[in-house]
């Protein structure tokens, strides 16, 4: 790399890791190149966070319109127009994508359309063109994995990318994997009226979520008619006309289920194809980075799913910012003490910090407080009284160790918990802070009072 390099930093991949890194670099006055082979926005905008939330909105609207007569609004025959719903999802994505293109252009970031490849230390090619740059950030993301079982490539066996392109609504759907993706689609499709079956290999659903919260959500799903098999090991998928027969082991028993479509939601794999020729060191298939997001190759950084650390859009953006700052001479270390988990189910799940079972296993002296949304005015008014806020605090200091929420807009109100865990706030800090009324955030406030004394609006404890 020479001083004549036209770019200070070139970023491979225009998802939330890469494009946010590009904006941060531009904010710092750098000359920035952003290389993208598809559309800016990455999996999050085109195949993940955004389209799924558009569908979730439709599912929510359907459920709300069915209940609306209880609050004086009569909606006759609310039904699903699947085509129109998918068109809405497409519009929502297109609008965001258009805005993002404008934003990147406004920041004067040079976008190279094509496949970027790292061809030597500090050498980047897009197609046949060499892009001269001082620093490189790899942000090539991940793609959905498929299980290596017979039949996993049959038509009708879909990844989360493909299920978003369905043209007709399946009457029945089997979801393999009860992680975040599996549970989000289970919520959406069961609300829309599909018969949903989940097969999960572990003894419980949603492994990253507090056990009690996951158990309660499992009851909600079952209440909605979703069949959930845990400790279920898929063995084979067979085509049966237009339908699919799945053979699986449930303990010692052999079982089968037939469905119109199958969703494989068993995790994502980092995309490292762009690196083969001059790659930084990989660890378990991910680009290995240190806390400064530096790879094993000098002047080459990585951010987002390709690092295999969390595989979350907002972690990717956080890492992208740090990678950009470090590439441009600053010195920042990534701090993962307070990484929120946000699961967009019905109702939502969100959490941060230590789970109760972890606190117990690590023999941390702690106190737990729970506050149910059924006792909260705002949740009642919204017609969403299911769920709870659960706080885990260090004893005796009261420092917040974990916040776990199942309930309305959990993914919004977790922000307060994330800040509390990140800054080392105590339950008293939260309890002595005013919260608007009526608001959903009062559930956190009430639970905090449960730690230092007792909640105000709860008779039974
Ligand atoms: P995941 O790793 O979260 O969950 C996969 C699930 O499949 C696990 O519960 C696992 O035990 C199960 N599984 C694995 N092998 C299996 C088998 N043979 N049979 C049955 N079950 C099996 O992966 P997921 O849900 O596909 O998500 C991919 C990535 O995308 C994750 O890193 C996730 O965090 C991220 N993501 C985040 C979202 C959010 O933050 N709201 C939304 C969507 C994805």
PDB file of N, CA, C and O in Angstrom, residues 4 33 83 93 110 175 180 193 211 220 240 244-245 250 297 309 325 328 341 407 432:
ATOM      1  N   UNK A   4      -0.144   6.891  -2.316  1.00  0.00           N
ATOM      2  CA  UNK A   4      -1.048   7.352  -3.394  1.00  0.00           C
ATOM      3  C   UNK A   4      -2.391   6.637  -3.348  1.00  0.00           C
ATOM      4  O   UNK A   4      -3.231   6.870  -4.202  1.00  0.00           O
ATOM      5  N   UNK A  33     -14.298   3.578   0.280  1.00  0.00           N
ATOM      6  CA  UNK A  33     -14.867   2.721  -0.775  1.00  0.00           C
ATOM      7  C   UNK A  33     -15.697   1.639  -0.113  1.00  0.00           C
ATOM      8  O   UNK A  33     -15.288   1.057   0.892  1.00  0.00           O
ATOM      9  N   UNK A  83     -50.641 -12.394  -0.961  1.00  0.00           N
ATOM     10  CA  UNK A  83     -49.949 -11.656  -2.029  1.00  0.00           C
ATOM     11  C   UNK A  83     -49.752 -10.199  -1.645  1.00  0.00           C
ATOM     12  O   UNK A  83     -48.663  -9.638  -1.800  1.00  0.00           O
ATOM     13  N   UNK A  93     -39.210  -2.848   2.321  1.00  0.00           N
ATOM     14  CA  UNK A  93     -37.779  -3.053   2.105  1.00  0.00           C
ATOM     15  C   UNK A  93     -37.263  -2.057   1.054  1.00  0.00           C
ATOM     16  O   UNK A  93     -36.213  -1.421   1.241  1.00  0.00           O
ATOM     17  N   UNK A 110     -17.738   6.027  -2.096  1.00  0.00           N
ATOM     18  CA  UNK A 110     -17.689   5.437  -3.448  1.00  0.00           C
ATOM     19  C   UNK A 110     -18.141   3.988  -3.368  1.00  0.00           C
ATOM     20  O   UNK A 110     -17.528   3.186  -2.653  1.00  0.00           O
ATOM     21  N   UNK A 175     -40.850 -26.253  11.124  1.00  0.00           N
ATOM     22  CA  UNK A 175     -39.665 -25.416  11.319  1.00  0.00           C
ATOM     23  C   UNK A 175     -38.613 -26.249  12.049  1.00  0.00           C
ATOM     24  O   UNK A 175     -38.882 -26.790  13.128  1.00  0.00           O
ATOM     25  N   UNK A 180     -33.760 -18.094  17.248  1.00  0.00           N
ATOM     26  CA  UNK A 180     -34.428 -16.815  17.028  1.00  0.00           C
ATOM     27  C   UNK A 180     -35.230 -16.826  15.727  1.00  0.00           C
ATOM     28  O   UNK A 180     -36.417 -16.474  15.710  1.00  0.00           O
ATOM     29  N   UNK A 193     -52.392 -18.317  10.486  1.00  0.00           N
ATOM     30  CA  UNK A 193     -53.324 -19.443  10.342  1.00  0.00           C
ATOM     31  C   UNK A 193     -52.692 -20.730   9.851  1.00  0.00           C
ATOM     32  O   UNK A 193     -53.410 -21.709   9.633  1.00  0.00           O
ATOM     33  N   UNK A 211     -34.211 -19.234  30.862  1.00  0.00           N
ATOM     34  CA  UNK A 211     -35.016 -20.458  30.779  1.00  0.00           C
ATOM     35  C   UNK A 211     -36.500 -20.229  31.115  1.00  0.00           C
ATOM     36  O   UNK A 211     -37.393 -20.740  30.435  1.00  0.00           O
ATOM     37  N   UNK A 220     -46.984 -19.965  25.393  1.00  0.00           N
ATOM     38  CA  UNK A 220     -47.755 -19.071  24.512  1.00  0.00           C
ATOM     39  C   UNK A 220     -47.888 -19.705  23.130  1.00  0.00           C
ATOM     40  O   UNK A 220     -48.983 -19.783  22.563  1.00  0.00           O
ATOM     41  N   UNK A 240     -43.344 -35.962  -1.101  1.00  0.00           N
ATOM     42  CA  UNK A 240     -44.554 -36.768  -1.226  1.00  0.00           C
ATOM     43  C   UNK A 240     -45.549 -35.932  -2.016  1.00  0.00           C
ATOM     44  O   UNK A 240     -46.282 -35.131  -1.434  1.00  0.00           O
ATOM     45  N   UNK A 244     -44.083 -32.610   1.943  1.00  0.00           N
ATOM     46  CA  UNK A 244     -42.828 -33.164   2.448  1.00  0.00           C
ATOM     47  C   UNK A 244     -43.096 -33.972   3.708  1.00  0.00           C
ATOM     48  O   UNK A 244     -43.865 -33.535   4.568  1.00  0.00           O
ATOM     49  N   UNK A 245     -42.487 -35.142   3.766  1.00  0.00           N
ATOM     50  CA  UNK A 245     -42.615 -35.977   4.967  1.00  0.00           C
ATOM     51  C   UNK A 245     -41.292 -35.933   5.705  1.00  0.00           C
ATOM     52  O   UNK A 245     -40.220 -36.177   5.119  1.00  0.00           O
ATOM     53  N   UNK A 250     -37.485 -39.008  18.345  1.00  0.00           N
ATOM     54  CA  UNK A 250     -37.860 -38.277  19.548  1.00  0.00           C
ATOM     55  C   UNK A 250     -37.513 -39.212  20.699  1.00  0.00           C
ATOM     56  O   UNK A 250     -38.295 -40.101  21.024  1.00  0.00           O
ATOM     57  N   UNK A 297      -4.020 -10.207   9.692  1.00  0.00           N
ATOM     58  CA  UNK A 297      -3.288  -9.496   8.632  1.00  0.00           C
ATOM     59  C   UNK A 297      -3.269  -8.008   8.954  1.00  0.00           C
ATOM     60  O   UNK A 297      -4.315  -7.420   9.245  1.00  0.00           O
ATOM     61  N   UNK A 309     -19.030 -13.854  16.030  1.00  0.00           N
ATOM     62  CA  UNK A 309     -19.121 -13.633  17.477  1.00  0.00           C
ATOM     63  C   UNK A 309     -20.564 -13.611  17.978  1.00  0.00           C
ATOM     64  O   UNK A 309     -20.915 -14.284  18.915  1.00  0.00           O
ATOM     65  N   UNK A 325     -13.058   3.247  13.232  1.00  0.00           N
ATOM     66  CA  UNK A 325     -12.286   4.188  14.054  1.00  0.00           C
ATOM     67  C   UNK A 325     -10.849   3.706  14.210  1.00  0.00           C
ATOM     68  O   UNK A 325      -9.903   4.489  14.074  1.00  0.00           O
ATOM     69  N   UNK A 328      -8.728   4.122  11.238  1.00  0.00           N
ATOM     70  CA  UNK A 328      -8.370   5.517  10.977  1.00  0.00           C
ATOM     71  C   UNK A 328      -7.576   6.133  12.132  1.00  0.00           C
ATOM     72  O   UNK A 328      -7.574   7.344  12.330  1.00  0.00           O
ATOM     73  N   UNK A 341     -30.454  -9.209  23.482  1.00  0.00           N
ATOM     74  CA  UNK A 341     -31.051 -10.218  22.601  1.00  0.00           C
ATOM     75  C   UNK A 341     -32.464  -9.734  22.328  1.00  0.00           C
ATOM     76  O   UNK A 341     -33.203  -9.449  23.270  1.00  0.00           O
ATOM     77  N   UNK A 407     -43.057  -9.758  26.522  1.00  0.00           N
ATOM     78  CA  UNK A 407     -44.231  -8.898  26.575  1.00  0.00           C
ATOM     79  C   UNK A 407     -44.238  -7.856  25.484  1.00  0.00           C
ATOM     80  O   UNK A 407     -43.350  -7.831  24.625  1.00  0.00           O
ATOM     81  N   UNK A 432     -35.460   4.938  41.582  1.00  0.00           N
ATOM     82  CA  UNK A 432     -35.477   6.367  41.930  1.00  0.00           C
ATOM     83  C   UNK A 432     -35.520   7.260  40.689  1.00  0.00           C
ATOM     84  O   UNK A 432     -35.367   8.476  40.800  1.00  0.00           O
TER      85      UNK A 432
END
